[in-house]
PDB file of C-alpha atoms in Angstrom:
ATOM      1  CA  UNK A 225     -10.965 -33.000  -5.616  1.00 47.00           C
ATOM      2  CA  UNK A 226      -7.446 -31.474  -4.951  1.00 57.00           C
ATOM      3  CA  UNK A 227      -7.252 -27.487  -5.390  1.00 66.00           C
ATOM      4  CA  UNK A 228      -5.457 -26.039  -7.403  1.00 77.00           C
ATOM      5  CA  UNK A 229      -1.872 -23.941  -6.075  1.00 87.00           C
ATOM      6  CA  UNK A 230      -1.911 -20.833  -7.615  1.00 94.00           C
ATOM      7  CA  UNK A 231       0.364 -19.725 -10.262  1.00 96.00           C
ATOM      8  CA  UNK A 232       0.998 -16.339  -8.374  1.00 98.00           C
ATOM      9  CA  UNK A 233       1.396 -15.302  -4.962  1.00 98.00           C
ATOM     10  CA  UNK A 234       0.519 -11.710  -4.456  1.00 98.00           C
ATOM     11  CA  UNK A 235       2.317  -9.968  -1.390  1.00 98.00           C
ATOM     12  CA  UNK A 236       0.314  -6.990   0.359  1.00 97.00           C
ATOM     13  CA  UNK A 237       1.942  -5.849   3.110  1.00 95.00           C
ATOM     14  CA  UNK A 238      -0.394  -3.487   5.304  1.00 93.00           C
ATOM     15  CA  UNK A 239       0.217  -1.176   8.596  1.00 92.00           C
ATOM     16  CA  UNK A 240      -2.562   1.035   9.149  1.00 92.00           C
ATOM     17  CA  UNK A 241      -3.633   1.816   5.428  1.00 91.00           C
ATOM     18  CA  UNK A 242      -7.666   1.430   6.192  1.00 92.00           C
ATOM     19  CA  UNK A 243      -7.754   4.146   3.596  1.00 91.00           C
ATOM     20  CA  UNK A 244      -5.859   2.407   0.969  1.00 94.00           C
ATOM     21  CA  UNK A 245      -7.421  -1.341   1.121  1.00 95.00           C
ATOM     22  CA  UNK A 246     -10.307  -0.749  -0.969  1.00 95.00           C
ATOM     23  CA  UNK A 247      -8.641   0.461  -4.090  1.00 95.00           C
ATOM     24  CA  UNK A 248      -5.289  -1.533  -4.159  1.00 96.00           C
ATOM     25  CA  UNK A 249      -7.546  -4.574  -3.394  1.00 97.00           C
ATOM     26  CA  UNK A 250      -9.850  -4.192  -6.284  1.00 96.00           C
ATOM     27  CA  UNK A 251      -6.533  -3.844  -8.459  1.00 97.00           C
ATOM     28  CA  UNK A 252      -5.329  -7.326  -8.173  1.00 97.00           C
ATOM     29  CA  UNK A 253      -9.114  -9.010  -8.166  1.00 97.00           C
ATOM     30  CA  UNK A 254      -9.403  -6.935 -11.439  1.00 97.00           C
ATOM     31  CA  UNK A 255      -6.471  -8.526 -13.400  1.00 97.00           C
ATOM     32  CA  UNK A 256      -7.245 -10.277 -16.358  1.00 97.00           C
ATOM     33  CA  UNK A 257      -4.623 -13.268 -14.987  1.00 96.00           C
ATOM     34  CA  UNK A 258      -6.715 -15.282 -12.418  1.00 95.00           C
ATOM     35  CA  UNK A 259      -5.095 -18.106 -10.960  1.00 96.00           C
ATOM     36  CA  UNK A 260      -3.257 -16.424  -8.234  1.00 97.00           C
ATOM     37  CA  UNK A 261      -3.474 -16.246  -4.310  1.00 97.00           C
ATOM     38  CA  UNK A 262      -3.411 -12.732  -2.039  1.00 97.00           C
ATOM     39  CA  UNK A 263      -1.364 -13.225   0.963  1.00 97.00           C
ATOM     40  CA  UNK A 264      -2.827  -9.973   3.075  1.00 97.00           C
ATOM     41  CA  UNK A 265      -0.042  -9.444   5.787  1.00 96.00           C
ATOM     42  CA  UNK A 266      -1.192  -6.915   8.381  1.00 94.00           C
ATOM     43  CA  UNK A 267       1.610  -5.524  10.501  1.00 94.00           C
ATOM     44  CA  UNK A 268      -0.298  -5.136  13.728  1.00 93.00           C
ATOM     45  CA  UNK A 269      -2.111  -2.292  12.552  1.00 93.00           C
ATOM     46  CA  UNK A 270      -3.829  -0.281  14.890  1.00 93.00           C
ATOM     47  CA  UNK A 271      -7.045   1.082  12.189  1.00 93.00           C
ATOM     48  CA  UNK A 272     -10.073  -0.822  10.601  1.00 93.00           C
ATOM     49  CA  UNK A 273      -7.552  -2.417   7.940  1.00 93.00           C
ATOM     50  CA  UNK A 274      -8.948  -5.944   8.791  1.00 92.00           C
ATOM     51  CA  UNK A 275     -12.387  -4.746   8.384  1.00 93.00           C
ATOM     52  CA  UNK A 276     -11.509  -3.602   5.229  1.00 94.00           C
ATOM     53  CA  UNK A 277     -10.336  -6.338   4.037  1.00 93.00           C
ATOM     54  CA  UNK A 278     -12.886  -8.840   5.062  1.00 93.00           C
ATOM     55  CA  UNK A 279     -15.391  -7.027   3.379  1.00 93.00           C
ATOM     56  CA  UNK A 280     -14.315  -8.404   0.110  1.00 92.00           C
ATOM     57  CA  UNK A 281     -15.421 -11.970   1.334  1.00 86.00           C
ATOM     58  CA  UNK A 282     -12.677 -13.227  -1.589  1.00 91.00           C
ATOM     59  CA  UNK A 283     -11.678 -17.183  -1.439  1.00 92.00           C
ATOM     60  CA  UNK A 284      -8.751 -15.652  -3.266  1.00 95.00           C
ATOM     61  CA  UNK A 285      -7.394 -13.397  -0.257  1.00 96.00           C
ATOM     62  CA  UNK A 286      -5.989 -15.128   2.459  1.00 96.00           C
ATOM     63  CA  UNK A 287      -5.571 -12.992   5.538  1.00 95.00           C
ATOM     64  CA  UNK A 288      -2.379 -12.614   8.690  1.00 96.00           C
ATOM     65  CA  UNK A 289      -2.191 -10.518  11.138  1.00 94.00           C
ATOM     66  CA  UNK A 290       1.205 -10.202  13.006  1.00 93.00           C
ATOM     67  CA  UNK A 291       1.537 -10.411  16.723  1.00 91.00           C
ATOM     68  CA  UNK A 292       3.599  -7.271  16.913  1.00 92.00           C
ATOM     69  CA  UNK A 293       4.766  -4.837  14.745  1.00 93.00           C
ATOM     70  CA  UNK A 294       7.826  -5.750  12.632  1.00 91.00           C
ATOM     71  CA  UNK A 295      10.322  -4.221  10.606  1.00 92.00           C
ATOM     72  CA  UNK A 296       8.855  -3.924   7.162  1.00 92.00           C
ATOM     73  CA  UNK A 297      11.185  -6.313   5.354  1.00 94.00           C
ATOM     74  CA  UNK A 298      11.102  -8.890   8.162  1.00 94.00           C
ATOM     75  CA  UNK A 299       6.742  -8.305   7.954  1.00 95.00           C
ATOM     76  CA  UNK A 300       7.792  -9.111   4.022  1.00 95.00           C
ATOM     77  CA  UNK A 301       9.612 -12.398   4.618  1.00 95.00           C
ATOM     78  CA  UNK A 302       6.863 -13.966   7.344  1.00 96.00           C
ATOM     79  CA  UNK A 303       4.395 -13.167   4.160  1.00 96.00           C
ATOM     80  CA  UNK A 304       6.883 -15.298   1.283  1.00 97.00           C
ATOM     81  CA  UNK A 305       7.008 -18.114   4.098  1.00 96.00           C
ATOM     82  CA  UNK A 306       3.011 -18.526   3.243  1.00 96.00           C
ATOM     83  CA  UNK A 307       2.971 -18.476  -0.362  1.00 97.00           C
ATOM     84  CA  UNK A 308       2.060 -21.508  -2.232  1.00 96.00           C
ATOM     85  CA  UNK A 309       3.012 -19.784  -5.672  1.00 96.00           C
ATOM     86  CA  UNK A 310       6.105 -20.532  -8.408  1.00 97.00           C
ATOM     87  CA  UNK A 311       5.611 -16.510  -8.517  1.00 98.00           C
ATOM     88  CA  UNK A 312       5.632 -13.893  -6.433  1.00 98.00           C
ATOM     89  CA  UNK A 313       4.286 -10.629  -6.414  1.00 97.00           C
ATOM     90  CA  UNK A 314       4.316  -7.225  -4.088  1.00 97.00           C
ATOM     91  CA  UNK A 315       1.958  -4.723  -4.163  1.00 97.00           C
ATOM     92  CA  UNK A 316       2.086  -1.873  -1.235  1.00 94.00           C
ATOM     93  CA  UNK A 317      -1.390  -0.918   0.382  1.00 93.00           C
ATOM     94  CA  UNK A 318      -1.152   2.475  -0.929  1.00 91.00           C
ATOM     95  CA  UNK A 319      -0.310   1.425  -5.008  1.00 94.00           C
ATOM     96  CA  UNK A 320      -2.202   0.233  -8.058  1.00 96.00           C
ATOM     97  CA  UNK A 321      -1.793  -2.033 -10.834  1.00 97.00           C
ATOM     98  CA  UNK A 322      -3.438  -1.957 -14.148  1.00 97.00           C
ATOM     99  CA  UNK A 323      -6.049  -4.520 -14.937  1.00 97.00           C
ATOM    100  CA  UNK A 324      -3.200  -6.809 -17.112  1.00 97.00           C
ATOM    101  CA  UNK A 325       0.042  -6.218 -15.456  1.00 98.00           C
ATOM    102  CA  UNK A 326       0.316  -9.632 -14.153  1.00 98.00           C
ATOM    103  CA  UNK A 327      -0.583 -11.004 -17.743  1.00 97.00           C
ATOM    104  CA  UNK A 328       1.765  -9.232 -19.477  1.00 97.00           C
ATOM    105  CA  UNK A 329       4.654 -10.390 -17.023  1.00 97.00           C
ATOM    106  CA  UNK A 330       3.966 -13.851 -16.919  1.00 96.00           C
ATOM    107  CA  UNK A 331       4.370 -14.003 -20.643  1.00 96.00           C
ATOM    108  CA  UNK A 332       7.864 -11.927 -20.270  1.00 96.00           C
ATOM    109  CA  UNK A 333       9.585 -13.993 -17.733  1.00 96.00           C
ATOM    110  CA  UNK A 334       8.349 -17.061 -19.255  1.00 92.00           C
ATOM    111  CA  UNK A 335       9.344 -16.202 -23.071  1.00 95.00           C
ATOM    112  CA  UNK A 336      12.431 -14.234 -22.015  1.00 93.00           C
ATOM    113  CA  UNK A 337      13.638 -17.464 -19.480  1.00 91.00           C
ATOM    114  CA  UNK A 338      14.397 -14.443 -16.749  1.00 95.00           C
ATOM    115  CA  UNK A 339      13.922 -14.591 -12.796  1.00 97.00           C
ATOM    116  CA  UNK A 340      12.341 -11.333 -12.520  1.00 97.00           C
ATOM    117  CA  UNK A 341      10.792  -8.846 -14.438  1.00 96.00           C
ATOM    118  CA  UNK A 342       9.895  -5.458 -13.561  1.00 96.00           C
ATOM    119  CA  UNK A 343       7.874  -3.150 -15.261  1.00 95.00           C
ATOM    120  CA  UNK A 344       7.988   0.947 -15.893  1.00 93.00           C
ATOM    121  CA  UNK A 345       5.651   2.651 -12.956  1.00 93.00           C
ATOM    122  CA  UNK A 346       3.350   6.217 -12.526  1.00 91.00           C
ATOM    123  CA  UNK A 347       4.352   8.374  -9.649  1.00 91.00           C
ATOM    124  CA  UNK A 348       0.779  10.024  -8.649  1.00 87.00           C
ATOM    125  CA  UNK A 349       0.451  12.870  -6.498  1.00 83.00           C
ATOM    126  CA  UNK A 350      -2.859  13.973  -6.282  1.00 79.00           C
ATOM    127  CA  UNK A 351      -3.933  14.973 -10.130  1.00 76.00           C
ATOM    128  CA  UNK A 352      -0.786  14.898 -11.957  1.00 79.00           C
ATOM    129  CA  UNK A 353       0.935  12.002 -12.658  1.00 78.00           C
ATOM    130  CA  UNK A 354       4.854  11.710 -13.681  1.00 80.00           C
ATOM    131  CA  UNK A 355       6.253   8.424 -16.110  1.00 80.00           C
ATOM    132  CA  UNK A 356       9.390   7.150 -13.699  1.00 80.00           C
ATOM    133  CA  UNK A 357      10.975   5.569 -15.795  1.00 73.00           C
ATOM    134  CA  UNK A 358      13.203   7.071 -19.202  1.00 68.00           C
ATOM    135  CA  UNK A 359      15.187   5.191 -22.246  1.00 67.00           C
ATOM    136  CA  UNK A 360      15.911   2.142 -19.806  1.00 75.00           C
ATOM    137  CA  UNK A 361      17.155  -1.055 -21.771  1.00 70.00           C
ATOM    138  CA  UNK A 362      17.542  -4.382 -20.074  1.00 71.00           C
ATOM    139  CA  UNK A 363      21.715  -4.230 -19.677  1.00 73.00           C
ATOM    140  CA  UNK A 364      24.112  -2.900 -16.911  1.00 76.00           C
ATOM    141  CA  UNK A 365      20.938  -3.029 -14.355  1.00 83.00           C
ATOM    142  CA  UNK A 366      23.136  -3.808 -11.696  1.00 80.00           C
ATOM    143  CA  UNK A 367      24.754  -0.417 -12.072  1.00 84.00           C
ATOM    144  CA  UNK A 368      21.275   1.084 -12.583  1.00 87.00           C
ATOM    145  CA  UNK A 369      20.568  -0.220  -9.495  1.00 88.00           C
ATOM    146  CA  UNK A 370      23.389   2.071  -7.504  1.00 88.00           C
ATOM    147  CA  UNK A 371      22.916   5.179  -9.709  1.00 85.00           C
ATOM    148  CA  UNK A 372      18.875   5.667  -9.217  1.00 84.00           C
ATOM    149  CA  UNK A 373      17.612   2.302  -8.738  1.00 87.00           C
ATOM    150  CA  UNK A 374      14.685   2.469 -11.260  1.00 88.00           C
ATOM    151  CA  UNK A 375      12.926  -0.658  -9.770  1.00 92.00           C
ATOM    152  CA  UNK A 376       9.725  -0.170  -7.270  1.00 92.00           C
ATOM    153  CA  UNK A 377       8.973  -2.916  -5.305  1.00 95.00           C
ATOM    154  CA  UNK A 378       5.213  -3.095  -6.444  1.00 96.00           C
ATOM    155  CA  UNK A 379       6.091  -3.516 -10.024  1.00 96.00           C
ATOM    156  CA  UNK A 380       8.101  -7.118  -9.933  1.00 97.00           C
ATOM    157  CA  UNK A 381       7.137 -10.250 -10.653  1.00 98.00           C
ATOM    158  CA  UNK A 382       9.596 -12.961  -9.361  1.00 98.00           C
ATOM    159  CA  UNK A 383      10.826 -16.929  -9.216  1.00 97.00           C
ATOM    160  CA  UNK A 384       9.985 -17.464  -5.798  1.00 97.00           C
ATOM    161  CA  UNK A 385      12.963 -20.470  -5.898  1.00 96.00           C
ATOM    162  CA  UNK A 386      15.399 -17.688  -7.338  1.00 97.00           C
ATOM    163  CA  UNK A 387      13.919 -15.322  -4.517  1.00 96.00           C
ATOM    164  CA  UNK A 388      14.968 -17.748  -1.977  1.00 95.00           C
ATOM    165  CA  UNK A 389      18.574 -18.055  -2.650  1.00 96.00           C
ATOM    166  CA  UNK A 390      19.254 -15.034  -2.165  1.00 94.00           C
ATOM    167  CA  UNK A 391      17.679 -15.428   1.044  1.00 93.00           C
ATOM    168  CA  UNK A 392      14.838 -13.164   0.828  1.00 94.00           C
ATOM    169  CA  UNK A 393      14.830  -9.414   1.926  1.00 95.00           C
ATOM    170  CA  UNK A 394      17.265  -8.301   4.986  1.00 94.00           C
ATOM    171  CA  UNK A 395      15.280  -8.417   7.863  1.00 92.00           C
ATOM    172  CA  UNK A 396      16.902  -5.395   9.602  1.00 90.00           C
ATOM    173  CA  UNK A 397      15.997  -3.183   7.443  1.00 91.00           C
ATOM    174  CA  UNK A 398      13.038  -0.268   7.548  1.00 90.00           C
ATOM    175  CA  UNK A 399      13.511   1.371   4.639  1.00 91.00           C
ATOM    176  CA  UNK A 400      16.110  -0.170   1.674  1.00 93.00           C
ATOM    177  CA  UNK A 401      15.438  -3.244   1.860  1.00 94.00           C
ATOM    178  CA  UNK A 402      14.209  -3.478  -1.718  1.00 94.00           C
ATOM    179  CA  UNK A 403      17.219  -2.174  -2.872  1.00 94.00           C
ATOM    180  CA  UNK A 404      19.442  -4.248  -0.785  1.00 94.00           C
ATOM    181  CA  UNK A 405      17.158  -7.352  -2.577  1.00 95.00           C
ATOM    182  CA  UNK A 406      17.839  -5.685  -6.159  1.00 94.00           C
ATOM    183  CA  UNK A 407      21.484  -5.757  -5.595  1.00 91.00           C
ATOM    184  CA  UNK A 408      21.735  -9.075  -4.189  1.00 92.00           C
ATOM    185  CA  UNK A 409      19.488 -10.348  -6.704  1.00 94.00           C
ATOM    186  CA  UNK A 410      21.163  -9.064  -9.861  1.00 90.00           C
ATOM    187  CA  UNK A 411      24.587  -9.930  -9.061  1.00 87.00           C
ATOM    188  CA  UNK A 412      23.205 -13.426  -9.392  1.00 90.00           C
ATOM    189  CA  UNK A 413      20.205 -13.766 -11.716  1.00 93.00           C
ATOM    190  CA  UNK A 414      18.250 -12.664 -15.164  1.00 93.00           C
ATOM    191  CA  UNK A 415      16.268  -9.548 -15.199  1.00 94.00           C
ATOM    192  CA  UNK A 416      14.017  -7.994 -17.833  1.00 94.00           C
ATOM    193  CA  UNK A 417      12.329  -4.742 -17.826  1.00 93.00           C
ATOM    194  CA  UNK A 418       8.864  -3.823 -19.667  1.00 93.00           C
ATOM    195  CA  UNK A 419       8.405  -0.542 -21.029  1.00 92.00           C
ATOM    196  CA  UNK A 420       4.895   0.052 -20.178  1.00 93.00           C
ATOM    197  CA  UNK A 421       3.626   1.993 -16.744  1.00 93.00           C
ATOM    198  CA  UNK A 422       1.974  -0.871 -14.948  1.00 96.00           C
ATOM    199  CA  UNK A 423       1.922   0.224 -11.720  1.00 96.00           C
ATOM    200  CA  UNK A 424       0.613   3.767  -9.748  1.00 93.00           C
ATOM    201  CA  UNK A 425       2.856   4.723  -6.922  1.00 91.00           C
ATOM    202  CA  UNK A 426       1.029   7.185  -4.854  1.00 86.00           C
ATOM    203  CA  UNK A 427       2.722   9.573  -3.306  1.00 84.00           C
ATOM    204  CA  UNK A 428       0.823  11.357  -0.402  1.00 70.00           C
ATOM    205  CA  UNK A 429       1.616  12.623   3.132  1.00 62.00           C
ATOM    206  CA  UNK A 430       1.909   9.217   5.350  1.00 60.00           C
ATOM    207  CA  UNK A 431       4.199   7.856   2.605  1.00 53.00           C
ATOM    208  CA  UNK A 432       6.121   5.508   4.886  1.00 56.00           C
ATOM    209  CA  UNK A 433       9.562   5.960   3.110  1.00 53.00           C
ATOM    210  CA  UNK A 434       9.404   9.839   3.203  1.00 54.00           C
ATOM    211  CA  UNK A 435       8.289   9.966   6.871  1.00 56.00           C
ATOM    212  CA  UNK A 436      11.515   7.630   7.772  1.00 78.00           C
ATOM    213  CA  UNK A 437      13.943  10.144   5.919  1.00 81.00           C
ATOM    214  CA  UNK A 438      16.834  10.081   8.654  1.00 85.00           C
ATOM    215  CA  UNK A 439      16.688   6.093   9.125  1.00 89.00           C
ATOM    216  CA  UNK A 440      17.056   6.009   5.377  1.00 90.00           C
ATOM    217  CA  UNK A 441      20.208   7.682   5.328  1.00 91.00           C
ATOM    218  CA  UNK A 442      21.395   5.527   8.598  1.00 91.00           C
ATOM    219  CA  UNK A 443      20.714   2.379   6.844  1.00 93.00           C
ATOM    220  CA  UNK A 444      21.982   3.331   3.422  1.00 92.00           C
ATOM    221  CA  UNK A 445      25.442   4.196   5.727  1.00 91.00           C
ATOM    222  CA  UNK A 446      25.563   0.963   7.361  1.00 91.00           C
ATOM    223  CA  UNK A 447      24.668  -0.418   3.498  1.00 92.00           C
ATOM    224  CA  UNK A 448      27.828   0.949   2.465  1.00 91.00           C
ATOM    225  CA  UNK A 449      29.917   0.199   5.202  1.00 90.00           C
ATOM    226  CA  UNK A 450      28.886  -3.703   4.388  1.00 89.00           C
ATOM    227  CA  UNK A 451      29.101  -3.994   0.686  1.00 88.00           C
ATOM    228  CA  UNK A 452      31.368  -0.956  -0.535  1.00 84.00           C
ATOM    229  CA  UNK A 453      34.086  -3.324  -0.660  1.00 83.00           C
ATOM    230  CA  UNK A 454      33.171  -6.391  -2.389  1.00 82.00           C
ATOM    231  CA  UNK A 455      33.953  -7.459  -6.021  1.00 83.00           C
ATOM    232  CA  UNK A 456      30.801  -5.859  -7.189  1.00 81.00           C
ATOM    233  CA  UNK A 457      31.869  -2.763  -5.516  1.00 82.00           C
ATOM    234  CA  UNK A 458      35.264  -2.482  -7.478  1.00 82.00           C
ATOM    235  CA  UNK A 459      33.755  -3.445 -10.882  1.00 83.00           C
ATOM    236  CA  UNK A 460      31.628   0.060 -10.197  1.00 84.00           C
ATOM    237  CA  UNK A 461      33.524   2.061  -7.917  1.00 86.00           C
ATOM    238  CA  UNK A 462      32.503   5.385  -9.396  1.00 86.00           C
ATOM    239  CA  UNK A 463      28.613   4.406  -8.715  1.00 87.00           C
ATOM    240  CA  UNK A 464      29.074   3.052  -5.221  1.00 89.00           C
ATOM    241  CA  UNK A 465      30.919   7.063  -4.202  1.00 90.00           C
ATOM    242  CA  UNK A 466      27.811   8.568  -6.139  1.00 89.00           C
ATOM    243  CA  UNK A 467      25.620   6.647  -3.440  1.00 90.00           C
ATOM    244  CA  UNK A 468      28.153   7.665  -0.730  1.00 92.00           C
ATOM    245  CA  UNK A 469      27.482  11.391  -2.508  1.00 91.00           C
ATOM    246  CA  UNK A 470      24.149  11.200  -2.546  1.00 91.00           C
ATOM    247  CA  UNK A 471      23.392  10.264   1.184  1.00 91.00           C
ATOM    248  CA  UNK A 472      25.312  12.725   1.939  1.00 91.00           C
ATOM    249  CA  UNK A 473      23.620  15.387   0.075  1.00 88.00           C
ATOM    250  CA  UNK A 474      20.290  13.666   1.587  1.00 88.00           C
ATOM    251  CA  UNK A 475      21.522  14.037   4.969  1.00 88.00           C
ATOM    252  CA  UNK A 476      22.323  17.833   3.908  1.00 87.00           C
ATOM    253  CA  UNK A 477      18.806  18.561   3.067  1.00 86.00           C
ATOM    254  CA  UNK A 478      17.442  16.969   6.104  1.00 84.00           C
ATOM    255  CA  UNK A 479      19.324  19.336   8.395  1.00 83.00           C
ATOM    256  CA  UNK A 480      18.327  22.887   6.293  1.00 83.00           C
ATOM    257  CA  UNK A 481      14.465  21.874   6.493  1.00 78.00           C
ATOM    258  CA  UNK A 482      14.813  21.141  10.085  1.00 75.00           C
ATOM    259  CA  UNK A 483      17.031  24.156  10.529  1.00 69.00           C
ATOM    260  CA  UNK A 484      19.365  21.516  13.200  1.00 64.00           C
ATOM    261  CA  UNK A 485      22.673  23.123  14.474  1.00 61.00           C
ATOM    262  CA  UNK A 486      24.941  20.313  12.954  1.00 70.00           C
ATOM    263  CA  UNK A 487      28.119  22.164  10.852  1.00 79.00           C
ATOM    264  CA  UNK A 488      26.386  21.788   7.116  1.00 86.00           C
ATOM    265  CA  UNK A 489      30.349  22.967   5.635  1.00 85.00           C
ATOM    266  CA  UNK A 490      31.556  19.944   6.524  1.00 85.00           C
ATOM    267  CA  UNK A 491      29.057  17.672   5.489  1.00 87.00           C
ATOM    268  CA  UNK A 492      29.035  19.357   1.881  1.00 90.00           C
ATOM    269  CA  UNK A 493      33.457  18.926   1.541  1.00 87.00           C
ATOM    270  CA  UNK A 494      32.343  15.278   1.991  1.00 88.00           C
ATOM    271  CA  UNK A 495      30.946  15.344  -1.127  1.00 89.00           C
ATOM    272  CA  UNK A 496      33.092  14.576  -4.095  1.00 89.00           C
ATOM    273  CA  UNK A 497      30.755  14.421  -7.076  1.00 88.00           C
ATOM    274  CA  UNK A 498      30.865  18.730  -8.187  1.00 87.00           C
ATOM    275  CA  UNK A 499      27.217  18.452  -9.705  1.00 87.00           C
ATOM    276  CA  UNK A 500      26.065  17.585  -5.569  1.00 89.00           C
ATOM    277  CA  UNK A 501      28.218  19.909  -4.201  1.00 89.00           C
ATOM    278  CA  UNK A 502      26.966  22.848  -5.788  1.00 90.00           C
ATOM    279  CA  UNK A 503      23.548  21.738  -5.432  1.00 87.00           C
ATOM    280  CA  UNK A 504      23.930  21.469  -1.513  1.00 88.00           C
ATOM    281  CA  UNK A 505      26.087  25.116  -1.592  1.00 87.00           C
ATOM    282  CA  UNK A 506      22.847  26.007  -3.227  1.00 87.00           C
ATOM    283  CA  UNK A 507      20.259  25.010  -1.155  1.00 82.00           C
ATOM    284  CA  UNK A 508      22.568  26.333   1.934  1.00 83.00           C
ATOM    285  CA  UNK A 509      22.244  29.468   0.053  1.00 77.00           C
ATOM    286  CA  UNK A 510      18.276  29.647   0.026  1.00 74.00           C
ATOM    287  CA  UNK A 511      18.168  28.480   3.284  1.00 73.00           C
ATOM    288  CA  UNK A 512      20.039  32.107   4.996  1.00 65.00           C
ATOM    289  CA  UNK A 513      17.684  34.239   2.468  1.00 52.00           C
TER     290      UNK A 513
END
């Protein structure tokens, strides 16, 4: 008898998160959807995150380790090349879904004849939790995107076919990957956005994205440099200098915690948006007190 491909293809890309594999493993074998695959892509990871895994003894979970360690986004493409689903799905070591989050978006992008929906996410830290997520309607996400980018990459659900023409993720990139893939992505296809927190990002101290702060700003530059001039770019020119703005005002904040000799004046004349100006003057205020 033939086996059945899964509907879904669930994405879990791991680098040393031993810790982590227990609960965000249990999250996806809890859903109340069932016909999906988990492509466990382990980065070369130095810990007990295959013996973690392997515990769970799942026919669903189908286990790679990498050679060497990658760049995250390239680590995310080698996993898409072994999906067998129309769908696919992310979910990073350290997060959480709720028991029907893949239920609830198969109905959407089916019913709403999308290529990806997202869903409204948790930010954890410890005991209190914050809703991400505020009055967000389903138009003008591809300025969204460039003002605060209100998409996490473990809450989406999308066509892999649509996924592929737009090539995947860049495979260069450490750090914005995602939000390189939201821009490409929306400039060309359907979104839709549920309302409902589906998803737990955990914040906590090894947070990969936090712990890379200064290659963040270094790829959002080159980011710029690339795509501050296309069409999309003049259709929302005031949004792409807010992004200029704000990795400047990152970069600013970077050098007062580390206390680094770099002239912080004229990073902050860089700025042209007032309401991050004053902020940085501000926080080069506190910083001499």
């Amino acid at each position: 008898m033939k086996k059945k491909k899964p509907e879904i293809s669930i994405i879990v890309n791991c680098l040393n998160g031993e810790k982590f594999v227990r609960r965000c493993l249990r999250s996806i074998l809890k859903q109340t959807y069932k016909n999906f695959e988990v492509i466990f892509w382990d980065n070369n990871s130095s810990d007990n995150s295959l013996h973690e895994v392997k515990k769970f003894k799942s026919r669903k979970i189908r286990i790679f380790k990498s050679k060497n360690t990658c760049k995250l986004y390239n680590a995310r493409n080698k996993a898409i090349s072994k999906c067998f689903g129309k769908y696919i799905c992310f979910l990073d070591i350290d997060d959480t879904w709720e028991i029907d989050k893949l239920e609830k978006q198969l109905k959407a992008i089916s019913t709403r004849n999308v290529d990806l929906v997202y869903t409204n996410y948790l930010i954890v830290r410890g005991k209190s939790k914050l809703l991400f997520n505020k009055n967000i309607d389903n138009k003008n996400i591809d300025k969204l995107i460039l003002i605060r980018n209100p998409i996490s990459i473990s809450t989406i659900l999308v066509k892999k076919k649509s996924l592929n023409k737009v090539n995947n993720f860049n495979k260069n990139y450490e750090i914005i990957g995602d939000f390189d893939f939201y821009y490409k992505f929306c400039k060309k296809f359907k979104t839709y956005y549920i309302d409902e927190p589906l998803v737990k990002y955990n914040i906590h101290g090894d947070n990969y994205s936090i712990l890379k702060e200064d290659l963040r700003i270094t790829e959002m530059n080159n980011w710029l440099i690339k795509n501050g001039r296309d069409k999309f770019a003049k259709k929302y020119l005031n949004e792409f200098q807010f992004v200029r703005d704000k990795n400047i005002y990152m970069k600013i904040v970077i050098i007062l915690r580390n206390k680094r000799n770099t002239p912080v004046i004229k990073e902050i004349f860089k700025i042209k948006s007032f309401f991050l100006k004053i902020k940085s003057i501000i926080r080069l205020f506190y910083s001499y007190i």
